[in-house]
PDB file of C-alpha atoms in Angstrom:
ATOM      1  CA  MET A   1       8.608   0.357  35.193  1.00 45.00           C
ATOM      2  CA  SER A   2       4.968   1.036  35.423  1.00 47.00           C
ATOM      3  CA  GLU A   3       2.542  -1.357  36.701  1.00 47.00           C
ATOM      4  CA  PRO A   4       1.116  -3.218  33.583  1.00 51.00           C
ATOM      5  CA  VAL A   5      -2.283  -2.121  32.485  1.00 50.00           C
ATOM      6  CA  ASN A   6      -4.749  -5.231  32.024  1.00 51.00           C
ATOM      7  CA  ALA A   7      -7.658  -3.868  30.144  1.00 48.00           C
ATOM      8  CA  ASN A   8     -10.663  -5.946  28.909  1.00 47.00           C
ATOM      9  CA  PRO A   9     -10.119  -6.089  25.075  1.00 42.00           C
ATOM     10  CA  GLY A  10     -13.667  -6.480  24.028  1.00 45.00           C
ATOM     11  CA  PRO A  11     -16.006  -3.646  22.964  1.00 43.00           C
ATOM     12  CA  ARG A  12     -17.432  -1.667  26.214  1.00 47.00           C
ATOM     13  CA  GLY A  13     -20.236  -0.672  24.089  1.00 45.00           C
ATOM     14  CA  ARG A  14     -22.852   1.274  26.571  1.00 47.00           C
ATOM     15  CA  SER A  15     -23.299   0.374  30.141  1.00 43.00           C
ATOM     16  CA  ALA A  16     -24.872   3.540  31.424  1.00 41.00           C
ATOM     17  CA  THR A  17     -28.545   2.205  31.469  1.00 42.00           C
ATOM     18  CA  ASN A  18     -27.481  -0.970  33.452  1.00 45.00           C
ATOM     19  CA  SER A  19     -25.799   1.263  36.302  1.00 49.00           C
ATOM     20  CA  GLY A  20     -28.220   2.413  38.793  1.00 43.00           C
ATOM     21  CA  ASP A  21     -26.016   5.361  39.892  1.00 35.00           C
ATOM     22  CA  THR A  22     -25.566   6.773  36.493  1.00 60.00           C
ATOM     23  CA  SER A  23     -27.176   9.964  35.950  1.00 88.00           C
ATOM     24  CA  LEU A  24     -30.075  10.461  33.432  1.00 91.00           C
ATOM     25  CA  ARG A  25     -27.989  13.082  32.095  1.00 91.00           C
ATOM     26  CA  GLN A  26     -25.023  10.622  31.074  1.00 94.00           C
ATOM     27  CA  VAL A  27     -27.698   8.278  29.692  1.00 95.00           C
ATOM     28  CA  ALA A  28     -28.658  11.081  27.355  1.00 96.00           C
ATOM     29  CA  TYR A  29     -25.094  12.014  26.598  1.00 96.00           C
ATOM     30  CA  GLU A  30     -24.156   8.491  25.673  1.00 96.00           C
ATOM     31  CA  ARG A  31     -27.263   7.763  23.482  1.00 96.00           C
ATOM     32  CA  ILE A  32     -26.847  11.015  21.434  1.00 97.00           C
ATOM     33  CA  GLU A  33     -23.226  10.200  21.381  1.00 96.00           C
ATOM     34  CA  ASP A  34     -24.191   6.829  19.656  1.00 96.00           C
ATOM     35  CA  LEU A  35     -26.279   8.742  17.401  1.00 96.00           C
ATOM     36  CA  LEU A  36     -23.549  10.882  16.226  1.00 95.00           C
ATOM     37  CA  ASN A  37     -21.339   7.767  15.891  1.00 94.00           C
ATOM     38  CA  TRP A  38     -23.736   5.789  13.739  1.00 93.00           C
ATOM     39  CA  GLY A  39     -25.116   8.581  11.392  1.00 92.00           C
ATOM     40  CA  GLY A  40     -28.351   8.808  13.193  1.00 94.00           C
ATOM     41  CA  ILE A  41     -28.044  12.706  12.994  1.00 94.00           C
ATOM     42  CA  LYS A  42     -25.729  14.105  10.358  1.00 91.00           C
ATOM     43  CA  PRO A  43     -23.338  17.130   9.903  1.00 91.00           C
ATOM     44  CA  GLY A  44     -25.663  20.054   8.849  1.00 92.00           C
ATOM     45  CA  GLN A  45     -28.803  18.845  10.085  1.00 94.00           C
ATOM     46  CA  VAL A  46     -31.182  20.813  12.240  1.00 96.00           C
ATOM     47  CA  ILE A  47     -33.021  19.093  15.099  1.00 96.00           C
ATOM     48  CA  SER A  48     -35.326  19.812  17.832  1.00 95.00           C
ATOM     49  CA  GLN A  49     -34.751  19.093  21.400  1.00 95.00           C
ATOM     50  CA  ARG A  50     -37.975  16.951  21.329  1.00 95.00           C
ATOM     51  CA  GLU A  51     -36.987  15.075  17.962  1.00 96.00           C
ATOM     52  CA  LEU A  52     -33.696  14.046  19.930  1.00 96.00           C
ATOM     53  CA  VAL A  53     -35.906  13.117  22.854  1.00 96.00           C
ATOM     54  CA  GLU A  54     -37.834  10.744  20.781  1.00 96.00           C
ATOM     55  CA  MET A  55     -34.441   9.449  19.065  1.00 96.00           C
ATOM     56  CA  ALA A  56     -32.488   8.842  21.949  1.00 96.00           C
ATOM     57  CA  GLY A  57     -35.460   7.490  24.002  1.00 96.00           C
ATOM     58  CA  VAL A  58     -34.660   9.658  26.927  1.00 96.00           C
ATOM     59  CA  THR A  59     -36.445  12.574  28.910  1.00 94.00           C
ATOM     60  CA  LEU A  60     -36.642  16.299  27.682  1.00 95.00           C
ATOM     61  CA  GLY A  61     -34.861  17.223  31.035  1.00 94.00           C
ATOM     62  CA  SER A  62     -31.753  14.826  30.499  1.00 95.00           C
ATOM     63  CA  VAL A  63     -31.481  16.144  27.002  1.00 95.00           C
ATOM     64  CA  ARG A  64     -31.343  19.650  28.094  1.00 94.00           C
ATOM     65  CA  GLU A  65     -28.752  18.871  30.709  1.00 94.00           C
ATOM     66  CA  ALA A  66     -26.562  16.936  28.392  1.00 95.00           C
ATOM     67  CA  ILE A  67     -26.653  19.765  25.594  1.00 96.00           C
ATOM     68  CA  PRO A  68     -24.028  22.040  27.295  1.00 96.00           C
ATOM     69  CA  ARG A  69     -21.240  19.295  27.181  1.00 96.00           C
ATOM     70  CA  PHE A  70     -22.146  18.782  23.435  1.00 96.00           C
ATOM     71  CA  GLU A  71     -21.562  22.334  22.857  1.00 97.00           C
ATOM     72  CA  ALA A  72     -18.409  22.620  24.796  1.00 96.00           C
ATOM     73  CA  GLU A  73     -16.985  19.810  22.874  1.00 96.00           C
ATOM     74  CA  GLY A  74     -18.129  21.321  19.398  1.00 95.00           C
ATOM     75  CA  LEU A  75     -20.376  18.356  18.687  1.00 96.00           C
ATOM     76  CA  LEU A  76     -23.722  20.324  18.725  1.00 96.00           C
ATOM     77  CA  GLN A  77     -24.607  23.825  18.173  1.00 96.00           C
ATOM     78  CA  THR A  78     -27.628  25.874  19.425  1.00 95.00           C
ATOM     79  CA  ILE A  79     -29.446  27.888  16.683  1.00 94.00           C
ATOM     80  CA  PRO A  80     -31.957  30.276  18.308  1.00 92.00           C
ATOM     81  CA  GLN A  81     -35.596  29.671  17.423  1.00 88.00           C
ATOM     82  CA  ARG A  82     -34.594  26.618  15.518  1.00 90.00           C
ATOM     83  CA  GLY A  83     -32.935  23.905  17.572  1.00 94.00           C
ATOM     84  CA  LEU A  84     -29.610  22.196  17.577  1.00 96.00           C
ATOM     85  CA  MET A  85     -27.294  21.785  14.531  1.00 95.00           C
ATOM     86  CA  VAL A  86     -24.909  19.013  13.857  1.00 94.00           C
ATOM     87  CA  PRO A  87     -21.921  21.291  12.835  1.00 92.00           C
ATOM     88  CA  SER A  88     -20.425  20.823   9.320  1.00 89.00           C
ATOM     89  CA  LEU A  89     -16.963  19.376   9.159  1.00 87.00           C
ATOM     90  CA  ASP A  90     -14.907  20.168   5.864  1.00 89.00           C
ATOM     91  CA  VAL A  91     -11.767  18.513   4.381  1.00 91.00           C
ATOM     92  CA  THR A  92      -9.346  20.746   6.381  1.00 93.00           C
ATOM     93  CA  PHE A  93     -10.947  19.640   9.526  1.00 93.00           C
ATOM     94  CA  VAL A  94     -10.670  15.895   8.179  1.00 93.00           C
ATOM     95  CA  ARG A  95      -6.846  16.370   7.507  1.00 95.00           C
ATOM     96  CA  GLU A  96      -6.146  18.205  10.926  1.00 96.00           C
ATOM     97  CA  ALA A  97      -8.182  15.536  12.624  1.00 95.00           C
ATOM     98  CA  TYR A  98      -6.409  12.793  11.289  1.00 96.00           C
ATOM     99  CA  GLN A  99      -3.028  14.479  12.223  1.00 97.00           C
ATOM    100  CA  LEU A 100      -4.315  14.720  15.703  1.00 98.00           C
ATOM    101  CA  ARG A 101      -5.239  11.131  15.675  1.00 97.00           C
ATOM    102  CA  ARG A 102      -1.850  10.234  14.253  1.00 98.00           C
ATOM    103  CA  ILE A 103      -0.028  12.096  17.092  1.00 98.00           C
ATOM    104  CA  LEU A 104      -2.095  10.575  19.750  1.00 98.00           C
ATOM    105  CA  GLU A 105      -2.045   6.840  18.696  1.00 98.00           C
ATOM    106  CA  LEU A 106       1.408   6.940  17.824  1.00 98.00           C
ATOM    107  CA  GLY A 107       2.429   8.858  21.101  1.00 98.00           C
ATOM    108  CA  ALA A 108       0.686   6.032  22.900  1.00 98.00           C
ATOM    109  CA  LEU A 109       3.144   3.309  21.721  1.00 98.00           C
ATOM    110  CA  PRO A 110       5.761   3.771  24.091  1.00 97.00           C
ATOM    111  CA  ASP A 111       3.197   3.193  26.949  1.00 97.00           C
ATOM    112  CA  LEU A 112       1.600   0.193  25.139  1.00 97.00           C
ATOM    113  CA  LEU A 113       4.704  -1.444  24.985  1.00 96.00           C
ATOM    114  CA  GLU A 114       5.673  -0.597  28.980  1.00 96.00           C
ATOM    115  CA  ARG A 115       2.472  -0.732  30.565  1.00 95.00           C
ATOM    116  CA  LEU A 116      -0.197  -2.872  28.669  1.00 96.00           C
ATOM    117  CA  ASP A 117      -0.340  -6.367  29.391  1.00 96.00           C
ATOM    118  CA  ARG A 118       0.742  -8.446  26.815  1.00 96.00           C
ATOM    119  CA  ALA A 119      -2.185 -10.607  27.238  1.00 97.00           C
ATOM    120  CA  VAL A 120      -4.479  -8.054  26.095  1.00 98.00           C
ATOM    121  CA  VAL A 121      -2.852  -7.559  22.983  1.00 98.00           C
ATOM    122  CA  SER A 122      -2.884 -11.395  22.485  1.00 98.00           C
ATOM    123  CA  GLN A 123      -6.471 -11.403  23.110  1.00 98.00           C
ATOM    124  CA  TRP A 124      -6.758  -8.640  20.505  1.00 98.00           C
ATOM    125  CA  ILE A 125      -5.204 -10.739  18.043  1.00 98.00           C
ATOM    126  CA  ASP A 126      -7.056 -13.779  18.980  1.00 98.00           C
ATOM    127  CA  TRP A 127     -10.245 -11.787  18.389  1.00 97.00           C
ATOM    128  CA  HIS A 128      -9.236 -10.774  14.754  1.00 97.00           C
ATOM    129  CA  LEU A 129      -8.095 -14.128  13.830  1.00 96.00           C
ATOM    130  CA  ALA A 130     -11.751 -15.322  14.846  1.00 94.00           C
ATOM    131  CA  ALA A 131     -13.257 -12.484  13.060  1.00 93.00           C
ATOM    132  CA  ARG A 132     -11.350 -13.276   9.905  1.00 91.00           C
ATOM    133  CA  ALA A 133     -12.747 -17.070  10.155  1.00 89.00           C
ATOM    134  CA  ARG A 134     -16.163 -15.458  11.145  1.00 87.00           C
ATOM    135  CA  LEU A 135     -16.382 -13.440   8.076  1.00 85.00           C
ATOM    136  CA  ASP A 136     -15.404 -16.325   5.869  1.00 77.00           C
ATOM    137  CA  GLY A 137     -18.397 -18.239   7.323  1.00 71.00           C
ATOM    138  CA  THR A 138     -21.028 -15.452   8.131  1.00 60.00           C
ATOM    139  CA  ASP A 139     -24.320 -15.400   6.151  1.00 63.00           C
ATOM    140  CA  GLN A 140     -26.058 -12.499   4.767  1.00 63.00           C
ATOM    141  CA  GLY A 141     -28.666 -12.747   7.592  1.00 62.00           C
ATOM    142  CA  SER A 142     -25.987 -12.244  10.511  1.00 82.00           C
ATOM    143  CA  LEU A 143     -23.617 -10.001   8.634  1.00 83.00           C
ATOM    144  CA  GLU A 144     -25.310  -6.475  10.023  1.00 84.00           C
ATOM    145  CA  SER A 145     -24.994  -7.801  13.459  1.00 88.00           C
ATOM    146  CA  PHE A 146     -21.209  -9.089  12.855  1.00 90.00           C
ATOM    147  CA  LEU A 147     -20.143  -5.709  11.218  1.00 90.00           C
ATOM    148  CA  ARG A 148     -21.530  -3.650  14.121  1.00 91.00           C
ATOM    149  CA  GLU A 149     -19.789  -5.970  16.556  1.00 94.00           C
ATOM    150  CA  PHE A 150     -16.513  -5.431  14.426  1.00 94.00           C
ATOM    151  CA  GLN A 151     -17.213  -1.598  14.262  1.00 94.00           C
ATOM    152  CA  LEU A 152     -17.405  -1.277  18.015  1.00 95.00           C
ATOM    153  CA  HIS A 153     -14.295  -3.492  18.888  1.00 96.00           C
ATOM    154  CA  ASP A 154     -12.411  -1.418  16.149  1.00 96.00           C
ATOM    155  CA  TRP A 155     -13.399   1.858  18.029  1.00 96.00           C
ATOM    156  CA  ASP A 156     -12.786   0.507  21.531  1.00 97.00           C
ATOM    157  CA  MET A 157      -9.490  -0.837  20.769  1.00 98.00           C
ATOM    158  CA  HIS A 158      -8.025   1.971  19.300  1.00 98.00           C
ATOM    159  CA  ALA A 159      -9.288   4.173  22.088  1.00 98.00           C
ATOM    160  CA  ARG A 160      -7.992   1.610  24.722  1.00 98.00           C
ATOM    161  CA  MET A 161      -4.565   2.207  23.118  1.00 98.00           C
ATOM    162  CA  VAL A 162      -4.659   5.736  23.691  1.00 98.00           C
ATOM    163  CA  GLU A 163      -6.390   5.236  27.235  1.00 98.00           C
ATOM    164  CA  THR A 164      -3.033   3.429  28.128  1.00 97.00           C
ATOM    165  CA  MET A 165      -1.280   6.725  28.460  1.00 98.00           C
ATOM    166  CA  GLY A 166      -3.210   7.059  31.572  1.00 97.00           C
ATOM    167  CA  ASN A 167      -4.162  10.954  30.814  1.00 98.00           C
ATOM    168  CA  SER A 168      -7.858  11.476  30.966  1.00 97.00           C
ATOM    169  CA  LEU A 169      -7.410  14.935  29.083  1.00 98.00           C
ATOM    170  CA  ILE A 170      -5.792  13.252  26.329  1.00 98.00           C
ATOM    171  CA  SER A 171      -8.317  10.243  26.176  1.00 98.00           C
ATOM    172  CA  ASN A 172     -11.231  12.761  25.915  1.00 97.00           C
ATOM    173  CA  VAL A 173      -9.548  14.973  23.224  1.00 98.00           C
ATOM    174  CA  TYR A 174      -8.999  11.596  21.311  1.00 98.00           C
ATOM    175  CA  ARG A 175     -12.719  10.295  21.926  1.00 97.00           C
ATOM    176  CA  VAL A 176     -14.265  13.775  20.852  1.00 97.00           C
ATOM    177  CA  THR A 177     -12.035  13.717  17.651  1.00 96.00           C
ATOM    178  CA  ALA A 178     -12.771  10.538  16.711  1.00 96.00           C
ATOM    179  CA  ILE A 179     -16.690  11.179  17.243  1.00 95.00           C
ATOM    180  CA  LYS A 180     -16.187  14.243  14.778  1.00 94.00           C
ATOM    181  CA  ILE A 181     -14.099  12.116  12.362  1.00 93.00           C
ATOM    182  CA  ARG A 182     -16.856   9.807  12.025  1.00 92.00           C
ATOM    183  CA  MET A 183     -19.483  12.358  11.657  1.00 90.00           C
ATOM    184  CA  SER A 184     -17.566  13.854   8.825  1.00 86.00           C
ATOM    185  CA  ALA A 185     -16.653  10.688   6.756  1.00 83.00           C
ATOM    186  CA  GLN A 186     -19.492   8.494   7.821  1.00 74.00           C
ATOM    187  CA  ALA A 187     -19.788   5.595   5.691  1.00 68.00           C
ATOM    188  CA  ARG A 188     -16.514   5.974   4.068  1.00 80.00           C
ATOM    189  CA  VAL A 189     -14.392   4.931   7.086  1.00 83.00           C
ATOM    190  CA  ARG A 190     -17.054   2.283   8.319  1.00 84.00           C
ATOM    191  CA  VAL A 191     -16.478  -1.523   8.463  1.00 84.00           C
ATOM    192  CA  THR A 192     -18.152  -3.264   5.804  1.00 84.00           C
ATOM    193  CA  ARG A 193     -17.913  -6.960   4.413  1.00 81.00           C
ATOM    194  CA  GLU A 194     -15.969  -5.590   1.470  1.00 83.00           C
ATOM    195  CA  ASN A 195     -13.122  -3.869   3.956  1.00 89.00           C
ATOM    196  CA  ALA A 196     -13.356  -6.051   6.770  1.00 91.00           C
ATOM    197  CA  THR A 197     -10.531  -8.302   5.610  1.00 92.00           C
ATOM    198  CA  ARG A 198      -8.261  -5.386   4.944  1.00 94.00           C
ATOM    199  CA  VAL A 199      -8.833  -3.804   8.333  1.00 95.00           C
ATOM    200  CA  ILE A 200      -8.164  -7.105   9.982  1.00 96.00           C
ATOM    201  CA  ARG A 201      -4.862  -7.621   8.040  1.00 96.00           C
ATOM    202  CA  GLU A 202      -3.886  -3.845   8.877  1.00 97.00           C
ATOM    203  CA  HIS A 203      -4.574  -4.421  12.512  1.00 98.00           C
ATOM    204  CA  LEU A 204      -2.705  -7.579  12.864  1.00 98.00           C
ATOM    205  CA  ALA A 205       0.197  -5.895  11.228  1.00 98.00           C
ATOM    206  CA  PHE A 206       0.697  -3.654  14.179  1.00 98.00           C
ATOM    207  CA  LEU A 207      -0.453  -5.896  17.075  1.00 98.00           C
ATOM    208  CA  GLU A 208       1.853  -8.682  16.269  1.00 98.00           C
ATOM    209  CA  PRO A 209       5.130  -6.728  16.574  1.00 98.00           C
ATOM    210  CA  LEU A 210       3.344  -4.785  19.668  1.00 98.00           C
ATOM    211  CA  LEU A 211       3.186  -8.077  21.054  1.00 98.00           C
ATOM    212  CA  LEU A 212       6.617  -8.947  20.267  1.00 97.00           C
ATOM    213  CA  GLY A 213       8.021  -5.671  21.741  1.00 97.00           C
ATOM    214  CA  HIS A 214       9.035  -4.418  18.160  1.00 97.00           C
ATOM    215  CA  ALA A 215       8.392  -0.672  18.408  1.00 97.00           C
ATOM    216  CA  GLU A 216       9.707   0.263  14.933  1.00 98.00           C
ATOM    217  CA  ASP A 217       7.473  -2.095  13.070  1.00 98.00           C
ATOM    218  CA  ALA A 218       4.367  -1.296  15.295  1.00 98.00           C
ATOM    219  CA  ALA A 219       4.722   2.396  14.481  1.00 98.00           C
ATOM    220  CA  ARG A 220       5.249   1.720  10.851  1.00 98.00           C
ATOM    221  CA  SER A 221       2.077  -0.322  10.475  1.00 98.00           C
ATOM    222  CA  LEU A 222      -0.194   1.683  12.699  1.00 98.00           C
ATOM    223  CA  SER A 223       0.858   4.722  10.374  1.00 98.00           C
ATOM    224  CA  HIS A 224       0.040   2.939   7.523  1.00 97.00           C
ATOM    225  CA  HIS A 225      -3.324   1.979   8.958  1.00 97.00           C
ATOM    226  CA  ILE A 226      -3.984   5.494   9.938  1.00 97.00           C
ATOM    227  CA  ASP A 227      -3.095   6.890   6.169  1.00 96.00           C
ATOM    228  CA  GLN A 228      -5.253   4.373   4.762  1.00 95.00           C
ATOM    229  CA  SER A 229      -8.198   5.561   6.895  1.00 94.00           C
ATOM    230  CA  LEU A 230      -7.267   9.050   5.948  1.00 94.00           C
ATOM    231  CA  THR A 231      -7.354   8.303   2.287  1.00 94.00           C
ATOM    232  CA  LEU A 232     -10.881   6.786   2.465  1.00 91.00           C
ATOM    233  CA  ALA A 233     -12.164   9.713   4.740  1.00 92.00           C
ATOM    234  CA  LEU A 234     -11.142  12.196   2.256  1.00 91.00           C
ATOM    235  CA  GLY A 235     -12.954   9.881  -0.612  1.00 88.00           C
ATOM    236  CA  GLY A 236      -9.965   8.710  -2.223  1.00 89.00           C
ATOM    237  CA  VAL A 237      -9.399   5.062  -3.522  1.00 83.00           C
ATOM    238  CA  LEU A 238      -7.019   2.759  -1.939  1.00 86.00           C
ATOM    239  CA  LYS A 239      -4.141   1.354  -3.789  1.00 75.00           C
ATOM    240  CA  ALA A 240      -4.212  -2.635  -4.621  1.00 58.00           C
TER     241      ALA A 240
END
């Protein structure tokens, strides 16, 4: 049996600016990635390198060094004489992206069951239970901060599930696909006050059987969670 993976279950956020040996290019990449994730720049938008410098708070040189990676990943396109464009992503892409997400997340389940330390799953469950309690008592003033924390934890948990496979190529494909899904769907798949309770319920529905080693129940509930997200990404309405 493989050695268990003991991952920190909390959101990782961005640590680049806290590491002295991290290149300015990586800092620029991560800040621009955040702009894409949170809708700071949107599909179809054309933006100059200097505008990107101002929005990301980094140097022009570091932006220029980061651009080739974004182009290779299909996250930005260079438009001669105009600047950079965030590519538009249509309904067909959304469907295909979710199909890929399903393959990768469900494909990670055997590794999650075999390699992921159960203490991590238990911490994920505890986090969601605490989040549910916080949601009931969160006032409007602290709601935005809470929802951002929730969203980061959501993204991070799903990414860590795939990372348990120990395949950096798969992890990077998943990361880029997830960014494109967020770009294309924007607010439709974002955690909000209205849907947070449902997201918590759906997460617990696959985390609890995962903790107990019940593969079929975990797979069924995870698949349902992905289906729900796809419906919203396509502009649909969830059944009560």
